[in-house]
Amino acid sequence: EVQLVESGGGLVQPGGSLRLSCEASAFTFSSYWMSWVRQAPGKGLEWVANIKQDGSEKYYVDSVKGRFTISRDNAKNSLYLQMNSLRAEDTAVYYCARLTTGDTTFVYWGQGTLVTVSS
Amino acid sequence: IQLTQSPSSLSASVGDRVTITCRASQGISNYLAWYQQKPGKAPKLLIHTASILQSGVPSRFSGSGSGTDFTLTISSLQPEDFATYYCQQRHSYPITFGQGTRLEIK
């Protein structure tokens, strides 16, 4: 059974940094695009970033460009999101997701990790 | 590309037939998916490519549409279907979701 387990969330002050991790299992991690999607409390879903299988292509939503960096380590079956210059509006549950083969549909999701940006 | 779902919320009874609409601000061919999310849980993929049922999803769920107008239909509501539903386009970056439709028990 495909599993995605996020970690690294927590409380951080505005302007601070945080690194999220997502550990994948039960599939060939290096064969799939991966993604981060977030959901602010009581709000809808917002796509954050995608990364290609070998890390050579990355895409971001405008609101995080220049502040967030998506990366992966295929040897460790792990996906990361480095978040810098955090703002109150970045407060959300962050989900790691695996995309389908050949397109950007989110097939498998982790349970999410909560990031709270507050002083 | 903006996705607008209607209605934003909906009250229905077990056994009802329900339709949720998703309208795109520009044509997206059939590059649309539907997700179900229950409180405190991750979203679950129901339908991709506008009308293809994801493996393991009950056949009472169906999707249709192309271009700018799409629908998700639940043919006979079951108690476990009360949740929030989102559409998502993968035609172009940035990937976007609709604002969600909350389906409540009448």
PDB file of C-alpha atoms in Angstrom:
ATOM      1  CA  GLU A   1       0.000   0.000   0.000  1.00  0.00           C
ATOM      2  CA  VAL A   2       1.359   3.397  -0.992  1.00  0.00           C
ATOM      3  CA  GLN A   3       2.263   5.494   2.018  1.00  0.00           C
ATOM      4  CA  LEU A   4       3.306   9.123   2.295  1.00  0.00           C
ATOM      5  CA  VAL A   5       4.233  10.395   5.739  1.00  0.00           C
ATOM      6  CA  GLU A   6       4.881  14.091   6.293  1.00  0.00           C
ATOM      7  CA  SER A   7       6.825  15.578   9.170  1.00  0.00           C
ATOM      8  CA  GLY A   8       8.466  18.818  10.191  1.00  0.00           C
ATOM      9  CA  GLY A   9       5.474  21.039  10.790  1.00  0.00           C
ATOM     10  CA  GLY A  10       5.126  23.250  13.826  1.00  0.00           C
ATOM     11  CA  LEU A  11       4.894  26.772  15.143  1.00  0.00           C
ATOM     12  CA  VAL A  12       7.257  29.342  13.636  1.00  0.00           C
ATOM     13  CA  GLN A  13       7.484  33.118  13.869  1.00  0.00           C
ATOM     14  CA  PRO A  14       6.861  35.355  10.860  1.00  0.00           C
ATOM     15  CA  GLY A  15      10.045  35.614   8.827  1.00  0.00           C
ATOM     16  CA  GLY A  16      11.244  32.251  10.074  1.00  0.00           C
ATOM     17  CA  SER A  17      12.065  29.029   8.252  1.00  0.00           C
ATOM     18  CA  LEU A  18      10.890  25.456   8.357  1.00  0.00           C
ATOM     19  CA  ARG A  19      11.701  22.311   6.394  1.00  0.00           C
ATOM     20  CA  LEU A  20       9.007  19.759   5.723  1.00  0.00           C
ATOM     21  CA  SER A  21       9.776  16.153   4.833  1.00  0.00           C
ATOM     22  CA  CYS A  22       7.703  13.434   3.235  1.00  0.00           C
ATOM     23  CA  GLU A  23       8.808   9.826   3.370  1.00  0.00           C
ATOM     24  CA  ALA A  24       7.387   7.565   0.673  1.00  0.00           C
ATOM     25  CA  SER A  25       7.004   3.809   0.661  1.00  0.00           C
ATOM     26  CA  ALA A  26       5.509   0.933  -1.337  1.00  0.00           C
ATOM     27  CA  PHE A  27       6.181   2.396  -4.747  1.00  0.00           C
ATOM     28  CA  THR A  28       9.178   3.305  -6.898  1.00  0.00           C
ATOM     29  CA  PHE A  29       9.627   6.875  -5.673  1.00  0.00           C
ATOM     30  CA  SER A  30      12.106   7.828  -8.382  1.00  0.00           C
ATOM     31  CA  SER A  31       9.527   7.114 -11.106  1.00  0.00           C
ATOM     32  CA  TYR A  32       6.976   9.753 -10.163  1.00  0.00           C
ATOM     33  CA  TRP A  33       6.491  13.480 -10.072  1.00  0.00           C
ATOM     34  CA  MET A  34       5.755  14.635  -6.537  1.00  0.00           C
ATOM     35  CA  SER A  35       3.919  17.605  -5.132  1.00  0.00           C
ATOM     36  CA  TRP A  36       3.042  19.720  -2.110  1.00  0.00           C
ATOM     37  CA  VAL A  37      -0.518  20.964  -1.639  1.00  0.00           C
ATOM     38  CA  ARG A  38      -1.674  23.072   1.297  1.00  0.00           C
ATOM     39  CA  GLN A  39      -4.924  23.918   3.000  1.00  0.00           C
ATOM     40  CA  ALA A  40      -5.342  26.900   5.300  1.00  0.00           C
ATOM     41  CA  PRO A  41      -7.618  26.307   8.295  1.00  0.00           C
ATOM     42  CA  GLY A  42     -11.230  26.147   7.142  1.00  0.00           C
ATOM     43  CA  LYS A  43     -10.253  26.948   3.547  1.00  0.00           C
ATOM     44  CA  GLY A  44      -9.856  25.126   0.248  1.00  0.00           C
ATOM     45  CA  LEU A  45      -6.950  23.343  -1.357  1.00  0.00           C
ATOM     46  CA  GLU A  46      -4.016  25.229  -2.872  1.00  0.00           C
ATOM     47  CA  TRP A  47      -1.301  23.632  -4.970  1.00  0.00           C
ATOM     48  CA  VAL A  48       2.163  24.758  -3.845  1.00  0.00           C
ATOM     49  CA  ALA A  49       4.876  23.026  -5.900  1.00  0.00           C
ATOM     50  CA  ASN A  50       5.747  20.085  -8.165  1.00  0.00           C
ATOM     51  CA  ILE A  51       9.042  18.355  -8.852  1.00  0.00           C
ATOM     52  CA  LYS A  52       9.986  15.995 -11.665  1.00  0.00           C
ATOM     53  CA  GLN A  53      11.334  12.505 -11.071  1.00  0.00           C
ATOM     54  CA  ASP A  54      14.996  13.540 -11.300  1.00  0.00           C
ATOM     55  CA  GLY A  55      14.517  17.008  -9.806  1.00  0.00           C
ATOM     56  CA  SER A  56      15.331  18.740 -13.091  1.00  0.00           C
ATOM     57  CA  GLU A  57      11.975  20.533 -13.331  1.00  0.00           C
ATOM     58  CA  LYS A  58      10.201  22.393 -10.565  1.00  0.00           C
ATOM     59  CA  TYR A  59       7.066  24.517 -10.580  1.00  0.00           C
ATOM     60  CA  TYR A  60       5.667  26.817  -7.906  1.00  0.00           C
ATOM     61  CA  VAL A  61       2.578  28.838  -7.220  1.00  0.00           C
ATOM     62  CA  ASP A  62       3.393  32.543  -7.492  1.00  0.00           C
ATOM     63  CA  SER A  63       2.772  33.250  -3.813  1.00  0.00           C
ATOM     64  CA  VAL A  64       5.729  31.064  -2.726  1.00  0.00           C
ATOM     65  CA  LYS A  65       8.212  31.692  -5.540  1.00  0.00           C
ATOM     66  CA  GLY A  66      11.552  32.826  -4.176  1.00  0.00           C
ATOM     67  CA  ARG A  67      10.634  31.734  -0.640  1.00  0.00           C
ATOM     68  CA  PHE A  68       9.937  27.996  -0.903  1.00  0.00           C
ATOM     69  CA  THR A  69      12.103  25.303  -2.490  1.00  0.00           C
ATOM     70  CA  ILE A  70      10.923  21.814  -3.352  1.00  0.00           C
ATOM     71  CA  SER A  71      13.532  19.060  -3.527  1.00  0.00           C
ATOM     72  CA  ARG A  72      13.832  15.311  -3.332  1.00  0.00           C
ATOM     73  CA  ASP A  73      16.306  12.562  -2.463  1.00  0.00           C
ATOM     74  CA  ASN A  74      15.463   9.461  -4.459  1.00  0.00           C
ATOM     75  CA  ALA A  75      17.961   7.360  -2.533  1.00  0.00           C
ATOM     76  CA  LYS A  76      16.031   8.113   0.640  1.00  0.00           C
ATOM     77  CA  ASN A  77      12.555   7.994  -0.957  1.00  0.00           C
ATOM     78  CA  SER A  78      11.980  11.452   0.434  1.00  0.00           C
ATOM     79  CA  LEU A  79      10.458  14.740  -0.667  1.00  0.00           C
ATOM     80  CA  TYR A  80      11.185  18.073   0.986  1.00  0.00           C
ATOM     81  CA  LEU A  81       9.842  21.592   1.160  1.00  0.00           C
ATOM     82  CA  GLN A  82      12.178  24.276   2.457  1.00  0.00           C
ATOM     83  CA  MET A  83      10.097  27.247   3.536  1.00  0.00           C
ATOM     84  CA  ASN A  84      11.801  30.585   4.200  1.00  0.00           C
ATOM     85  CA  SER A  85      10.500  34.062   4.988  1.00  0.00           C
ATOM     86  CA  LEU A  86       7.308  32.560   6.314  1.00  0.00           C
ATOM     87  CA  ARG A  87       4.181  34.690   6.566  1.00  0.00           C
ATOM     88  CA  ALA A  88       0.956  34.353   8.512  1.00  0.00           C
ATOM     89  CA  GLU A  89      -0.818  33.441   5.282  1.00  0.00           C
ATOM     90  CA  ASP A  90       1.406  30.363   4.920  1.00  0.00           C
ATOM     91  CA  THR A  91      -0.365  28.840   7.918  1.00  0.00           C
ATOM     92  CA  ALA A  92      -1.887  25.618   6.637  1.00  0.00           C
ATOM     93  CA  VAL A  93      -1.848  21.862   6.643  1.00  0.00           C
ATOM     94  CA  TYR A  94       0.737  20.825   4.066  1.00  0.00           C
ATOM     95  CA  TYR A  95       0.116  17.614   2.160  1.00  0.00           C
ATOM     96  CA  CYS A  96       2.624  15.615   0.205  1.00  0.00           C
ATOM     97  CA  ALA A  97       1.100  13.996  -2.883  1.00  0.00           C
ATOM     98  CA  ARG A  98       2.164  11.600  -5.608  1.00  0.00           C
ATOM     99  CA  LEU A  99       1.086  12.425  -9.115  1.00  0.00           C
ATOM    100  CA  THR A 100      -0.221  10.032 -11.740  1.00  0.00           C
ATOM    101  CA  THR A 101       2.045   8.808 -14.490  1.00  0.00           C
ATOM    102  CA  GLY A 102       2.084  11.365 -17.268  1.00  0.00           C
ATOM    103  CA  ASP A 103      -0.088  14.081 -15.775  1.00  0.00           C
ATOM    104  CA  THR A 104      -0.638  16.263 -12.740  1.00  0.00           C
ATOM    105  CA  THR A 105      -3.462  14.510 -10.952  1.00  0.00           C
ATOM    106  CA  PHE A 106      -2.920  13.868  -7.260  1.00  0.00           C
ATOM    107  CA  VAL A 107      -3.453  10.153  -6.764  1.00  0.00           C
ATOM    108  CA  TYR A 108      -2.013   9.526  -3.319  1.00  0.00           C
ATOM    109  CA  TRP A 109      -1.866  11.910  -0.397  1.00  0.00           C
ATOM    110  CA  GLY A 110      -0.171  11.924   2.969  1.00  0.00           C
ATOM    111  CA  GLN A 111      -2.011  12.746   6.182  1.00  0.00           C
ATOM    112  CA  GLY A 112      -0.624  16.281   6.258  1.00  0.00           C
ATOM    113  CA  THR A 113       1.499  18.313   8.653  1.00  0.00           C
ATOM    114  CA  LEU A 114       0.370  21.580  10.204  1.00  0.00           C
ATOM    115  CA  VAL A 115       2.475  24.711   9.848  1.00  0.00           C
ATOM    116  CA  THR A 116       1.478  27.671  11.995  1.00  0.00           C
ATOM    117  CA  VAL A 117       3.127  31.029  11.413  1.00  0.00           C
ATOM    118  CA  SER A 118       2.475  33.297  14.347  1.00  0.00           C
ATOM    119  CA  SER A 119       4.292  35.495  16.834  1.00  0.00           C
TER     120      SER A 119
ATOM    121  CA  ILE B   1      -7.148  29.332 -14.765  1.00  0.00           C
ATOM    122  CA  GLN B   2      -9.954  29.954 -12.281  1.00  0.00           C
ATOM    123  CA  LEU B   3     -12.348  27.180 -11.379  1.00  0.00           C
ATOM    124  CA  THR B   4     -15.751  28.118  -9.987  1.00  0.00           C
ATOM    125  CA  GLN B   5     -17.841  25.450  -8.328  1.00  0.00           C
ATOM    126  CA  SER B   6     -21.558  25.663  -7.767  1.00  0.00           C
ATOM    127  CA  PRO B   7     -23.216  25.432  -5.451  1.00  0.00           C
ATOM    128  CA  SER B   8     -20.807  26.260  -2.628  1.00  0.00           C
ATOM    129  CA  SER B   9     -22.924  24.183  -0.290  1.00  0.00           C
ATOM    130  CA  LEU B  10     -25.730  21.750  -0.734  1.00  0.00           C
ATOM    131  CA  SER B  11     -28.143  19.930   1.565  1.00  0.00           C
ATOM    132  CA  ALA B  12     -29.426  16.567   0.404  1.00  0.00           C
ATOM    133  CA  SER B  13     -30.871  13.327   1.710  1.00  0.00           C
ATOM    134  CA  VAL B  14     -29.664   9.754   1.497  1.00  0.00           C
ATOM    135  CA  GLY B  15     -30.793   8.340  -1.826  1.00  0.00           C
ATOM    136  CA  ASP B  16     -30.888  11.705  -3.607  1.00  0.00           C
ATOM    137  CA  ARG B  17     -29.216  12.359  -6.933  1.00  0.00           C
ATOM    138  CA  VAL B  18     -26.775  15.244  -6.654  1.00  0.00           C
ATOM    139  CA  THR B  19     -24.915  17.255  -9.265  1.00  0.00           C
ATOM    140  CA  ILE B  20     -22.023  19.633  -8.645  1.00  0.00           C
ATOM    141  CA  THR B  21     -20.769  21.949 -11.368  1.00  0.00           C
ATOM    142  CA  CYS B  22     -17.266  23.224 -12.046  1.00  0.00           C
ATOM    143  CA  ARG B  23     -16.718  26.007 -14.570  1.00  0.00           C
ATOM    144  CA  ALA B  24     -13.252  26.948 -15.868  1.00  0.00           C
ATOM    145  CA  SER B  25     -12.320  30.498 -16.843  1.00  0.00           C
ATOM    146  CA  GLN B  26     -10.894  29.166 -20.105  1.00  0.00           C
ATOM    147  CA  GLY B  27     -10.998  25.917 -21.993  1.00  0.00           C
ATOM    148  CA  ILE B  28      -9.138  23.054 -20.335  1.00  0.00           C
ATOM    149  CA  SER B  29     -10.139  20.197 -22.643  1.00  0.00           C
ATOM    150  CA  ASN B  30     -10.812  17.245 -20.322  1.00  0.00           C
ATOM    151  CA  TYR B  31      -7.940  17.938 -17.919  1.00  0.00           C
ATOM    152  CA  LEU B  32     -10.113  17.961 -14.829  1.00  0.00           C
ATOM    153  CA  ALA B  33     -10.233  15.849 -11.688  1.00  0.00           C
ATOM    154  CA  TRP B  34     -12.630  15.606  -8.754  1.00  0.00           C
ATOM    155  CA  TYR B  35     -11.701  14.941  -5.116  1.00  0.00           C
ATOM    156  CA  GLN B  36     -13.646  14.163  -1.972  1.00  0.00           C
ATOM    157  CA  GLN B  37     -12.456  15.397   1.403  1.00  0.00           C
ATOM    158  CA  LYS B  38     -13.838  14.518   4.805  1.00  0.00           C
ATOM    159  CA  PRO B  39     -13.083  16.601   7.912  1.00  0.00           C
ATOM    160  CA  GLY B  40      -9.563  16.102   9.207  1.00  0.00           C
ATOM    161  CA  LYS B  41      -8.626  13.819   6.320  1.00  0.00           C
ATOM    162  CA  ALA B  42      -6.614  14.128   3.148  1.00  0.00           C
ATOM    163  CA  PRO B  43      -8.473  14.513  -0.147  1.00  0.00           C
ATOM    164  CA  LYS B  44      -9.302  11.388  -2.117  1.00  0.00           C
ATOM    165  CA  LEU B  45      -9.231  11.209  -5.909  1.00  0.00           C
ATOM    166  CA  LEU B  46     -12.620  10.236  -7.341  1.00  0.00           C
ATOM    167  CA  ILE B  47     -12.469  11.035 -11.045  1.00  0.00           C
ATOM    168  CA  HIS B  48      -9.704  12.083 -13.426  1.00  0.00           C
ATOM    169  CA  THR B  49      -9.650  13.208 -17.040  1.00  0.00           C
ATOM    170  CA  ALA B  50     -13.162  14.562 -16.500  1.00  0.00           C
ATOM    171  CA  SER B  51     -14.968  11.231 -16.584  1.00  0.00           C
ATOM    172  CA  ILE B  52     -12.656   8.356 -15.680  1.00  0.00           C
ATOM    173  CA  LEU B  53     -13.521   6.750 -12.383  1.00  0.00           C
ATOM    174  CA  GLN B  54     -10.504   6.137 -10.166  1.00  0.00           C
ATOM    175  CA  SER B  55      -9.973   2.522  -9.221  1.00  0.00           C
ATOM    176  CA  GLY B  56     -11.957   1.519  -6.148  1.00  0.00           C
ATOM    177  CA  VAL B  57     -14.400   4.448  -6.321  1.00  0.00           C
ATOM    178  CA  PRO B  58     -18.074   3.394  -6.283  1.00  0.00           C
ATOM    179  CA  SER B  59     -19.899   3.555  -9.608  1.00  0.00           C
ATOM    180  CA  ARG B  60     -22.523   5.936  -8.192  1.00  0.00           C
ATOM    181  CA  PHE B  61     -19.952   8.663  -8.830  1.00  0.00           C
ATOM    182  CA  SER B  62     -19.650   9.937 -12.391  1.00  0.00           C
ATOM    183  CA  GLY B  63     -18.122  12.892 -14.156  1.00  0.00           C
ATOM    184  CA  SER B  64     -18.731  14.602 -17.448  1.00  0.00           C
ATOM    185  CA  GLY B  65     -17.822  17.669 -19.421  1.00  0.00           C
ATOM    186  CA  SER B  66     -15.170  19.168 -21.617  1.00  0.00           C
ATOM    187  CA  GLY B  67     -13.867  22.619 -22.389  1.00  0.00           C
ATOM    188  CA  THR B  68     -15.142  24.920 -19.649  1.00  0.00           C
ATOM    189  CA  ASP B  69     -18.105  23.134 -18.073  1.00  0.00           C
ATOM    190  CA  PHE B  70     -17.920  19.997 -15.960  1.00  0.00           C
ATOM    191  CA  THR B  71     -20.178  18.095 -13.615  1.00  0.00           C
ATOM    192  CA  LEU B  72     -19.791  15.563 -10.832  1.00  0.00           C
ATOM    193  CA  THR B  73     -22.879  13.461 -10.223  1.00  0.00           C
ATOM    194  CA  ILE B  74     -23.649  11.142  -7.347  1.00  0.00           C
ATOM    195  CA  SER B  75     -26.525   8.976  -8.469  1.00  0.00           C
ATOM    196  CA  SER B  76     -27.807   7.869  -5.066  1.00  0.00           C
ATOM    197  CA  LEU B  77     -26.298   9.529  -2.014  1.00  0.00           C
ATOM    198  CA  GLN B  78     -24.970   7.275   0.706  1.00  0.00           C
ATOM    199  CA  PRO B  79     -24.225   8.360   4.284  1.00  0.00           C
ATOM    200  CA  GLU B  80     -20.478   8.196   3.659  1.00  0.00           C
ATOM    201  CA  ASP B  81     -20.747  10.662   0.743  1.00  0.00           C
ATOM    202  CA  PHE B  82     -21.376  13.697   2.936  1.00  0.00           C
ATOM    203  CA  ALA B  83     -18.131  15.603   2.510  1.00  0.00           C
ATOM    204  CA  THR B  84     -16.558  18.489   0.609  1.00  0.00           C
ATOM    205  CA  TYR B  85     -15.846  18.073  -3.089  1.00  0.00           C
ATOM    206  CA  TYR B  86     -13.192  19.878  -5.113  1.00  0.00           C
ATOM    207  CA  CYS B  87     -12.458  20.077  -8.812  1.00  0.00           C
ATOM    208  CA  GLN B  88      -8.877  20.563 -10.051  1.00  0.00           C
ATOM    209  CA  GLN B  89      -7.443  21.473 -13.442  1.00  0.00           C
ATOM    210  CA  ARG B  90      -4.169  20.189 -14.821  1.00  0.00           C
ATOM    211  CA  HIS B  91      -4.313  21.962 -18.186  1.00  0.00           C
ATOM    212  CA  SER B  92      -1.617  24.469 -17.274  1.00  0.00           C
ATOM    213  CA  TYR B  93       0.400  25.835 -14.401  1.00  0.00           C
ATOM    214  CA  PRO B  94      -0.411  27.003 -11.869  1.00  0.00           C
ATOM    215  CA  ILE B  95      -2.527  23.992 -11.028  1.00  0.00           C
ATOM    216  CA  THR B  96      -5.748  25.248  -9.472  1.00  0.00           C
ATOM    217  CA  PHE B  97      -8.658  23.915  -7.467  1.00  0.00           C
ATOM    218  CA  GLY B  98     -12.241  25.037  -7.228  1.00  0.00           C
ATOM    219  CA  GLN B  99     -13.305  26.601  -3.938  1.00  0.00           C
ATOM    220  CA  GLY B 100     -15.127  23.454  -2.881  1.00  0.00           C
ATOM    221  CA  THR B 101     -18.726  22.290  -2.493  1.00  0.00           C
ATOM    222  CA  ARG B 102     -19.824  21.199   0.960  1.00  0.00           C
ATOM    223  CA  LEU B 103     -22.428  18.448   0.811  1.00  0.00           C
ATOM    224  CA  GLU B 104     -24.481  18.240   3.994  1.00  0.00           C
ATOM    225  CA  ILE B 105     -27.197  15.974   5.268  1.00  0.00           C
ATOM    226  CA  LYS B 106     -30.708  17.453   5.036  1.00  0.00           C
TER     227      LYS B 106
END
